[in-house]
Amino acid sequence: MDYVTPAGFRDVLSDEACTRELIARDVQACFAARGYLPIETPTLEVMDVMRAGGRMPGSPFKFFDASGDLLAMRPDVTLQVARMCATRLAGSRDRSASATCSACSARPRAVCRRRRAR
């Protein structure tokens, strides 16, 4: 038996995991300070949606769901955020909707600078 991780995956040990979590928290705090709220999108997307969005993943990870639809792992969240804005948040007065969909717009990006005490 070969005890290795699948291609494209690796173990993340404590030091790196802690550093990654701190960076993620800092980024989340920057977005929260500007009124953005968190959203979550599925890791898997229906292949037809990805084709319609012009995003054909090079991912070797493809699955079939219970309905027989071909699913693929998303390469990033761009398509999922656009799909969410178009189908679930259009015209919504929800703060998360306006903040999320404004991220899809062409407005200038705010730069987050955070001073760290050493």
PDB file of C-alpha atoms in Angstrom:
ATOM      1  CA  MET A   1       0.000   0.000   0.000  1.00  0.00           C
ATOM      2  CA  ASP A   2       1.263   3.477  -0.935  1.00  0.00           C
ATOM      3  CA  TYR A   3       0.709   5.971   1.905  1.00  0.00           C
ATOM      4  CA  VAL A   4       0.825   9.257  -0.013  1.00  0.00           C
ATOM      5  CA  THR A   5      -1.658  12.063  -0.542  1.00  0.00           C
ATOM      6  CA  PRO A   6      -3.537  12.317  -3.847  1.00  0.00           C
ATOM      7  CA  ALA A   7      -1.917  14.368  -6.619  1.00  0.00           C
ATOM      8  CA  GLY A   8      -2.488  18.073  -6.028  1.00  0.00           C
ATOM      9  CA  PHE A   9      -2.994  17.686  -2.276  1.00  0.00           C
ATOM     10  CA  ARG A  10      -0.615  17.888   0.643  1.00  0.00           C
ATOM     11  CA  ASP A  11      -0.587  17.845   4.418  1.00  0.00           C
ATOM     12  CA  VAL A  12      -0.349  21.243   6.118  1.00  0.00           C
ATOM     13  CA  LEU A  13       1.437  21.041   9.455  1.00  0.00           C
ATOM     14  CA  SER A  14       0.769  23.199  12.522  1.00  0.00           C
ATOM     15  CA  ASP A  15       3.143  26.129  11.907  1.00  0.00           C
ATOM     16  CA  GLU A  16       1.934  26.706   8.365  1.00  0.00           C
ATOM     17  CA  ALA A  17      -1.706  26.038   9.293  1.00  0.00           C
ATOM     18  CA  CYS A  18      -1.568  28.650  12.072  1.00  0.00           C
ATOM     19  CA  THR A  19       0.062  31.196   9.762  1.00  0.00           C
ATOM     20  CA  ARG A  20      -2.568  30.575   7.090  1.00  0.00           C
ATOM     21  CA  GLU A  21      -5.378  30.975   9.640  1.00  0.00           C
ATOM     22  CA  LEU A  22      -3.938  34.285  10.885  1.00  0.00           C
ATOM     23  CA  ILE A  23      -3.690  35.609   7.329  1.00  0.00           C
ATOM     24  CA  ALA A  24      -7.253  34.489   6.580  1.00  0.00           C
ATOM     25  CA  ARG A  25      -8.525  36.240   9.735  1.00  0.00           C
ATOM     26  CA  ASP A  26      -6.695  39.449   8.800  1.00  0.00           C
ATOM     27  CA  VAL A  27      -8.208  39.426   5.313  1.00  0.00           C
ATOM     28  CA  GLN A  28     -11.681  38.686   6.725  1.00  0.00           C
ATOM     29  CA  ALA A  29     -11.308  41.593   9.161  1.00  0.00           C
ATOM     30  CA  CYS A  30     -10.363  43.934   6.293  1.00  0.00           C
ATOM     31  CA  PHE A  31     -13.443  42.944   4.312  1.00  0.00           C
ATOM     32  CA  ALA A  32     -15.711  43.147   7.393  1.00  0.00           C
ATOM     33  CA  ALA A  33     -14.407  46.652   8.156  1.00  0.00           C
ATOM     34  CA  ARG A  34     -15.654  47.722   4.713  1.00  0.00           C
ATOM     35  CA  GLY A  35     -19.098  46.165   5.115  1.00  0.00           C
ATOM     36  CA  TYR A  36     -18.578  42.870   3.327  1.00  0.00           C
ATOM     37  CA  LEU A  37     -20.183  39.806   4.837  1.00  0.00           C
ATOM     38  CA  PRO A  38     -19.066  36.202   4.322  1.00  0.00           C
ATOM     39  CA  ILE A  39     -20.703  33.894   1.814  1.00  0.00           C
ATOM     40  CA  GLU A  40     -20.024  30.257   1.002  1.00  0.00           C
ATOM     41  CA  THR A  41     -20.385  28.540  -2.343  1.00  0.00           C
ATOM     42  CA  PRO A  42     -20.314  24.815  -3.120  1.00  0.00           C
ATOM     43  CA  THR A  43     -16.981  23.157  -3.800  1.00  0.00           C
ATOM     44  CA  LEU A  44     -18.648  21.241  -6.641  1.00  0.00           C
ATOM     45  CA  GLU A  45     -20.473  22.897  -9.544  1.00  0.00           C
ATOM     46  CA  VAL A  46     -22.661  21.431 -12.278  1.00  0.00           C
ATOM     47  CA  MET A  47     -20.473  21.104 -15.382  1.00  0.00           C
ATOM     48  CA  ASP A  48     -23.129  22.748 -17.606  1.00  0.00           C
ATOM     49  CA  VAL A  49     -22.999  25.890 -15.435  1.00  0.00           C
ATOM     50  CA  MET A  50     -19.217  25.973 -15.770  1.00  0.00           C
ATOM     51  CA  ARG A  51     -19.464  25.553 -19.547  1.00  0.00           C
ATOM     52  CA  ALA A  52     -22.077  28.347 -19.755  1.00  0.00           C
ATOM     53  CA  GLY A  53     -19.727  30.602 -17.799  1.00  0.00           C
ATOM     54  CA  GLY A  54     -16.833  29.780 -20.105  1.00  0.00           C
ATOM     55  CA  ARG A  55     -14.951  28.126 -17.251  1.00  0.00           C
ATOM     56  CA  MET A  56     -13.877  24.631 -18.094  1.00  0.00           C
ATOM     57  CA  PRO A  57     -11.766  23.419 -15.209  1.00  0.00           C
ATOM     58  CA  GLY A  58      -8.680  21.398 -15.870  1.00  0.00           C
ATOM     59  CA  SER A  59      -9.554  19.535 -12.695  1.00  0.00           C
ATOM     60  CA  PRO A  60      -9.280  15.779 -12.894  1.00  0.00           C
ATOM     61  CA  PHE A  61     -11.902  15.601 -10.132  1.00  0.00           C
ATOM     62  CA  LYS A  62     -15.272  15.042 -11.727  1.00  0.00           C
ATOM     63  CA  PHE A  63     -18.264  13.366 -10.135  1.00  0.00           C
ATOM     64  CA  PHE A  64     -21.855  12.458 -10.911  1.00  0.00           C
ATOM     65  CA  ASP A  65     -24.612  13.466  -8.510  1.00  0.00           C
ATOM     66  CA  ALA A  66     -27.708  11.409  -7.680  1.00  0.00           C
ATOM     67  CA  SER A  67     -29.531  12.962 -10.677  1.00  0.00           C
ATOM     68  CA  GLY A  68     -26.775  11.936 -13.065  1.00  0.00           C
ATOM     69  CA  ASP A  69     -25.484  15.509 -13.575  1.00  0.00           C
ATOM     70  CA  LEU A  70     -21.746  15.779 -14.158  1.00  0.00           C
ATOM     71  CA  LEU A  71     -20.088  17.868 -11.443  1.00  0.00           C
ATOM     72  CA  ALA A  72     -16.559  19.274 -11.238  1.00  0.00           C
ATOM     73  CA  MET A  73     -14.506  20.892  -8.509  1.00  0.00           C
ATOM     74  CA  ARG A  74     -14.440  24.642  -8.966  1.00  0.00           C
ATOM     75  CA  PRO A  75     -11.050  26.185  -9.774  1.00  0.00           C
ATOM     76  CA  ASP A  76     -11.943  29.361  -7.822  1.00  0.00           C
ATOM     77  CA  VAL A  77     -15.116  31.091  -6.624  1.00  0.00           C
ATOM     78  CA  THR A  78     -15.551  33.702  -9.380  1.00  0.00           C
ATOM     79  CA  LEU A  79     -18.193  31.795 -11.318  1.00  0.00           C
ATOM     80  CA  GLN A  80     -20.055  30.781  -8.161  1.00  0.00           C
ATOM     81  CA  VAL A  81     -20.241  34.363  -6.856  1.00  0.00           C
ATOM     82  CA  ALA A  82     -21.492  35.582 -10.256  1.00  0.00           C
ATOM     83  CA  ARG A  83     -24.069  32.757 -10.366  1.00  0.00           C
ATOM     84  CA  MET A  84     -25.205  33.603  -6.837  1.00  0.00           C
ATOM     85  CA  CYS A  85     -25.554  37.298  -7.682  1.00  0.00           C
ATOM     86  CA  ALA A  86     -27.509  36.552 -10.857  1.00  0.00           C
ATOM     87  CA  THR A  87     -29.840  33.902  -9.462  1.00  0.00           C
ATOM     88  CA  ARG A  88     -30.283  34.448  -5.742  1.00  0.00           C
ATOM     89  CA  LEU A  89     -29.322  37.998  -4.879  1.00  0.00           C
ATOM     90  CA  ALA A  90     -30.589  40.072  -7.824  1.00  0.00           C
ATOM     91  CA  GLY A  91     -32.663  42.959  -6.451  1.00  0.00           C
ATOM     92  CA  SER A  92     -32.095  41.880  -2.851  1.00  0.00           C
ATOM     93  CA  ARG A  93     -31.976  44.449  -0.070  1.00  0.00           C
ATOM     94  CA  ASP A  94     -29.860  42.111   2.026  1.00  0.00           C
ATOM     95  CA  ARG A  95     -26.574  43.756   3.092  1.00  0.00           C
ATOM     96  CA  SER A  96     -24.618  40.643   2.205  1.00  0.00           C
ATOM     97  CA  ALA A  97     -26.160  40.716  -1.276  1.00  0.00           C
ATOM     98  CA  SER A  98     -25.152  44.279  -2.030  1.00  0.00           C
ATOM     99  CA  ALA A  99     -21.666  43.806  -0.621  1.00  0.00           C
ATOM    100  CA  THR A 100     -21.172  40.514  -2.423  1.00  0.00           C
ATOM    101  CA  CYS A 101     -22.456  41.701  -5.780  1.00  0.00           C
ATOM    102  CA  SER A 102     -20.525  44.959  -5.566  1.00  0.00           C
ATOM    103  CA  ALA A 103     -17.419  42.780  -5.502  1.00  0.00           C
ATOM    104  CA  CYS A 104     -18.449  41.697  -9.010  1.00  0.00           C
ATOM    105  CA  SER A 105     -18.671  45.285 -10.228  1.00  0.00           C
ATOM    106  CA  ALA A 106     -15.922  47.363 -11.779  1.00  0.00           C
ATOM    107  CA  ARG A 107     -15.639  49.865  -8.926  1.00  0.00           C
ATOM    108  CA  PRO A 108     -12.144  50.569  -7.550  1.00  0.00           C
ATOM    109  CA  ARG A 109     -10.959  48.183  -4.892  1.00  0.00           C
ATOM    110  CA  ALA A 110     -10.282  49.426  -1.405  1.00  0.00           C
ATOM    111  CA  VAL A 111      -6.837  48.570  -0.143  1.00  0.00           C
ATOM    112  CA  CYS A 112      -6.579  47.199   3.330  1.00  0.00           C
ATOM    113  CA  ARG A 113      -3.548  48.156   5.321  1.00  0.00           C
ATOM    114  CA  ARG A 114      -3.194  46.891   8.794  1.00  0.00           C
ATOM    115  CA  ARG A 115      -0.400  47.779  11.162  1.00  0.00           C
ATOM    116  CA  ARG A 116       0.853  44.958  13.245  1.00  0.00           C
ATOM    117  CA  ALA A 117       2.240  45.523  16.712  1.00  0.00           C
ATOM    118  CA  ARG A 118       5.538  43.795  17.083  1.00  0.00           C
TER     119      ARG A 118
END
